[in-house]
Backbone as numpy.savetxt, mean C-alpha at the origin, in Angstrom:
# Nx Ny Nz CAx CAy CAz Cx Cy Cz
17.19 -7.87 4.89 15.85 -7.42 5.27 15.14 -8.52 6.06
14.31 -8.09 6.99 13.51 -9.06 7.76 12.54 -9.82 6.86
12.16 -10.99 7.31 11.18 -11.82 6.60 9.84 -11.74 7.31
8.75 -11.81 6.54 7.42 -11.78 7.17 7.15 -13.08 7.92
6.47 -12.96 9.03 6.08 -14.14 9.80 4.57 -14.32 9.82
3.84 -13.23 9.59 2.38 -13.31 9.66 1.78 -12.16 8.86
0.79 -12.47 8.06 0.06 -11.48 7.28 -1.43 -11.72 7.49
-2.13 -10.72 8.00 -3.56 -10.85 8.25 -4.30 -9.68 7.63
-5.32 -9.99 6.87 -6.19 -8.97 6.29 -7.42 -8.84 7.16
-7.67 -7.63 7.63 -8.87 -7.32 8.41 -9.79 -6.50 7.51
-10.66 -7.19 6.80 -11.50 -6.49 5.81 -12.47 -5.51 6.44
-13.00 -5.82 7.61 -13.97 -4.91 8.24 -13.34 -3.55 8.52
-12.09 -3.56 8.98 -11.41 -2.29 9.28 -10.52 -1.83 8.13
-10.46 -2.63 7.06 -9.66 -2.31 5.87 -8.19 -2.08 6.23
-7.63 -3.06 6.95 -6.24 -2.97 7.39 -5.52 -4.29 7.10
-4.30 -4.17 6.56 -3.44 -5.32 6.38 -2.39 -5.26 7.49
-2.35 -6.32 8.28 -1.42 -6.39 9.41 -0.29 -7.34 9.04
0.95 -6.86 9.21 2.12 -7.66 8.84 3.11 -7.66 9.99
3.59 -8.86 10.32 4.62 -9.02 11.34 5.87 -9.59 10.66
7.04 -9.11 11.12 8.32 -9.56 10.58 9.15 -10.20 11.67
10.12 -11.00 11.25 10.92 -11.76 12.20 11.88 -10.92 13.03
11.97 -9.62 12.77 12.78 -8.74 13.61 11.94 -8.11 14.72
10.66 -8.54 14.81 9.76 -8.01 15.81 8.92 -6.84 15.33
9.17 -6.35 14.12 8.38 -5.25 13.57 6.95 -5.71 13.31
6.03 -4.78 13.53 4.60 -5.05 13.35 3.99 -3.80 12.74
3.38 -3.96 11.58 2.80 -2.82 10.88 1.34 -3.06 10.58
0.54 -2.03 10.74 -0.87 -2.04 10.34 -1.01 -1.01 9.24
-1.25 -1.49 8.03 -1.30 -0.63 6.85 -2.71 -0.62 6.29
-3.28 0.57 6.17 -4.64 0.65 5.64 -4.65 0.28 4.17
-5.78 -0.22 3.72 -5.91 -0.56 2.30 -5.75 0.68 1.44
-6.26 1.80 1.90 -6.09 3.06 1.16 -4.60 3.38 1.00
-3.86 3.30 2.08 -2.42 3.58 2.05 -1.70 2.66 1.08
-2.03 1.38 1.11 -1.41 0.43 0.20 -1.80 0.71 -1.25
-3.05 1.07 -1.47 -3.53 1.33 -2.83 -2.87 2.56 -3.43
-2.78 3.65 -2.65 -2.20 4.88 -3.21 -0.69 4.78 -3.36
-0.08 3.80 -2.70 1.36 3.56 -2.82 1.66 2.29 -3.60
0.75 1.88 -4.46 0.97 0.69 -5.26 2.27 0.81 -6.04
3.05 -0.26 -6.09 4.29 -0.22 -6.86 4.08 -0.39 -8.37
2.85 -0.39 -8.81 2.55 -0.61 -10.23 2.96 0.59 -11.08
3.20 0.34 -12.35 3.50 1.41 -13.29 2.30 2.33 -13.44
1.11 1.80 -13.26 -0.12 2.61 -13.35 -0.09 3.74 -12.31
0.50 3.48 -11.16 0.56 4.47 -10.08 1.91 5.18 -10.07
2.99 4.44 -10.11 4.34 5.02 -10.02 4.82 5.63 -11.32
4.24 5.22 -12.45 4.72 5.67 -13.74 5.87 4.80 -14.20
6.40 5.14 -15.35 7.50 4.36 -15.93 8.86 5.02 -15.69
8.84 6.15 -15.01 10.09 6.85 -14.72 9.83 7.96 -13.72
10.89 8.62 -13.28 10.75 9.71 -12.30 9.79 10.80 -12.78
8.94 11.23 -11.89 8.00 12.30 -12.20 6.79 11.88 -13.01
6.63 10.59 -13.27 5.52 10.12 -14.09 4.41 9.48 -13.27
4.51 9.55 -11.95 3.50 8.96 -11.10 2.15 9.64 -11.26
1.10 8.90 -10.95 -0.26 9.40 -11.06 -0.87 9.45 -9.66
-1.25 10.64 -9.22 -1.85 10.81 -7.90 -3.17 10.05 -7.83
-3.30 9.22 -6.82 -4.50 8.40 -6.65 -5.47 9.13 -5.71
-6.70 9.31 -6.17 -7.71 9.99 -5.36 -8.95 9.11 -5.24
-9.80 9.46 -4.29 -11.04 8.72 -4.05 -10.80 7.26 -3.70
-9.78 7.00 -2.91 -9.45 5.62 -2.50 -9.72 5.40 -1.02
-10.45 6.31 -0.39 -10.70 6.24 1.04 -11.40 4.95 1.47
-12.27 4.42 0.63 -13.06 3.25 0.99 -12.61 1.96 0.31
-11.46 1.99 -0.35 -10.99 0.82 -1.07 -10.66 -0.31 -0.07
-10.86 -1.53 -0.53 -10.56 -2.68 0.31 -9.79 -3.71 -0.52
-9.11 -4.59 0.16 -8.41 -5.69 -0.49 -9.34 -6.90 -0.47
-9.50 -7.52 -1.62 -10.39 -8.67 -1.72 -9.64 -10.00 -1.72
-8.35 -9.94 -2.12 -7.58 -11.17 -2.22 -6.09 -10.86 -2.14
-5.35 -11.77 -1.54 -3.89 -11.67 -1.47 -3.33 -12.93 -2.11
-2.49 -12.74 -3.11 -1.93 -13.88 -3.85 -0.40 -13.89 -3.66
0.14 -14.95 -3.09 1.60 -15.03 -2.95 2.28 -15.10 -4.32
3.43 -14.48 -4.42 4.26 -14.54 -5.62 5.64 -15.02 -5.18
5.90 -16.28 -5.40 7.15 -16.86 -4.92 7.28 -16.68 -3.42
8.51 -16.50 -2.97 8.77 -16.26 -1.56 9.11 -14.80 -1.28
8.92 -13.94 -2.28 9.42 -12.58 -2.14 8.35 -11.48 -2.22
7.12 -11.82 -2.56 6.12 -10.76 -2.77 4.70 -11.30 -2.68
3.76 -10.36 -2.69 2.34 -10.67 -2.81 1.72 -9.72 -3.83
0.68 -10.20 -4.47 -0.14 -9.36 -5.33 -1.42 -9.09 -4.55
-1.75 -7.82 -4.42 -2.97 -7.44 -3.71 -4.05 -7.10 -4.72
-5.21 -7.67 -4.52 -6.37 -7.40 -5.38 -7.29 -6.45 -4.62
-7.51 -5.28 -5.21 -8.35 -4.26 -4.58 -9.74 -4.28 -5.21
-10.73 -3.88 -4.43 -12.10 -3.94 -4.93 -12.42 -2.86 -5.97
-11.47 -1.98 -6.27 -11.67 -1.03 -7.37 -11.11 -1.58 -8.68
-10.70 -2.86 -8.66 -10.22 -3.52 -9.87 -8.70 -3.49 -10.03
-8.00 -2.75 -9.20 -6.54 -2.66 -9.32 -5.89 -3.92 -8.75
-4.96 -4.49 -9.52 -4.22 -5.65 -9.02 -2.87 -5.79 -9.71
-2.39 -4.72 -10.30 -1.06 -4.77 -10.91 -0.04 -4.26 -9.91
1.15 -4.67 -10.06 2.22 -4.29 -9.13 2.41 -5.37 -8.08
3.65 -5.70 -7.85 3.97 -6.70 -6.85 4.51 -6.01 -5.60
3.91 -6.32 -4.48 4.36 -5.77 -3.20 5.38 -6.73 -2.63
6.66 -6.43 -2.83 7.70 -7.28 -2.27 7.70 -7.11 -0.76
8.28 -8.08 -0.07 8.36 -7.97 1.39 9.19 -6.76 1.78
10.26 -6.49 1.02 11.09 -5.31 1.30 10.27 -4.03 1.15
9.45 -3.97 0.10 8.62 -2.78 -0.13 7.59 -2.61 0.98
6.95 -3.70 1.37 5.96 -3.62 2.46 6.63 -3.20 3.77
7.82 -3.70 4.02 8.55 -3.31 5.22 8.85 -1.81 5.18
9.30 -1.33 4.02 9.58 0.10 3.85 8.31 0.93 4.05
7.20 0.48 3.48 5.93 1.20 3.67 5.55 1.27 5.14
5.79 0.19 5.87 5.48 0.19 7.30 6.42 1.06 8.10
7.70 0.94 7.85 8.70 1.68 8.61 8.62 3.19 8.37
8.14 3.59 7.20 8.09 5.01 6.84 6.67 5.52 6.66
5.72 4.84 7.29 4.31 5.14 7.07 3.96 6.60 7.33
4.40 7.16 8.44 4.03 8.54 8.76 4.54 9.51 7.71
5.79 9.37 7.31 6.37 10.29 6.32 5.70 10.13 4.96
5.49 8.90 4.53 4.86 8.67 3.23 3.41 9.17 3.22
2.70 8.96 4.32 1.31 9.41 4.38 1.25 10.93 4.34
2.14 11.59 5.07 2.17 13.05 5.07 2.48 13.58 3.67
3.40 12.93 2.99 3.74 13.32 1.62 2.52 13.17 0.71
1.78 12.10 0.87 0.57 11.89 0.08 -0.46 12.98 0.35
-0.67 13.31 1.63 -1.63 14.36 1.97 -1.22 15.70 1.38
0.07 15.98 1.38 0.57 17.22 0.79 0.35 17.24 -0.72
0.54 16.10 -1.37 0.29 16.02 -2.81 -1.19 16.24 -3.11
-2.07 15.67 -2.29 -3.50 15.89 -2.46 -3.84 17.37 -2.33
-3.32 18.00 -1.29 -3.59 19.42 -1.05 -3.09 20.27 -2.22
-1.91 19.96 -2.71 -1.35 20.72 -3.83 -2.20 20.57 -5.09
-2.87 19.42 -5.21 -3.74 19.17 -6.37 -5.15 19.71 -6.15
-5.40 20.28 -4.96 -6.72 20.84 -4.66 -7.74 19.80 -4.26
-7.28 18.64 -3.82 -8.18 17.56 -3.42 -8.18 17.40 -1.92
-9.34 17.15 -1.35 -9.44 16.91 0.09 -10.08 15.54 0.31
-9.45 14.74 1.17 -9.99 13.41 1.46 -11.34 13.54 2.14
-12.20 12.54 1.92 -13.53 12.52 2.52 -13.48 12.15 4.01
-12.52 11.33 4.40 -12.51 10.89 5.80 -11.18 11.14 6.46
């Protein structure tokens, strides 16, 4: 897997920008990162146990904490900070952003929820 070369948080636009050494460049919204948190609180402890995250349209990241050379912990302003975002996971989120976002929107619709923005 590629290694990160640059990570920039743009709090005003609520976007985390990540560049990798293979030339990949991803701009991931804080909402997208929050609803796809790798934490057990979001993903559950097994298949089918995930919890749909709603009302995260305005969430922001307040702090990024490195975890070794393999991950970061993201601190969100809604108090969430569990789950480690490995570089591999962040790369996957970037590479598959359109598909994952569409899947999330479909899950919201199926639950009868509509995003505010």
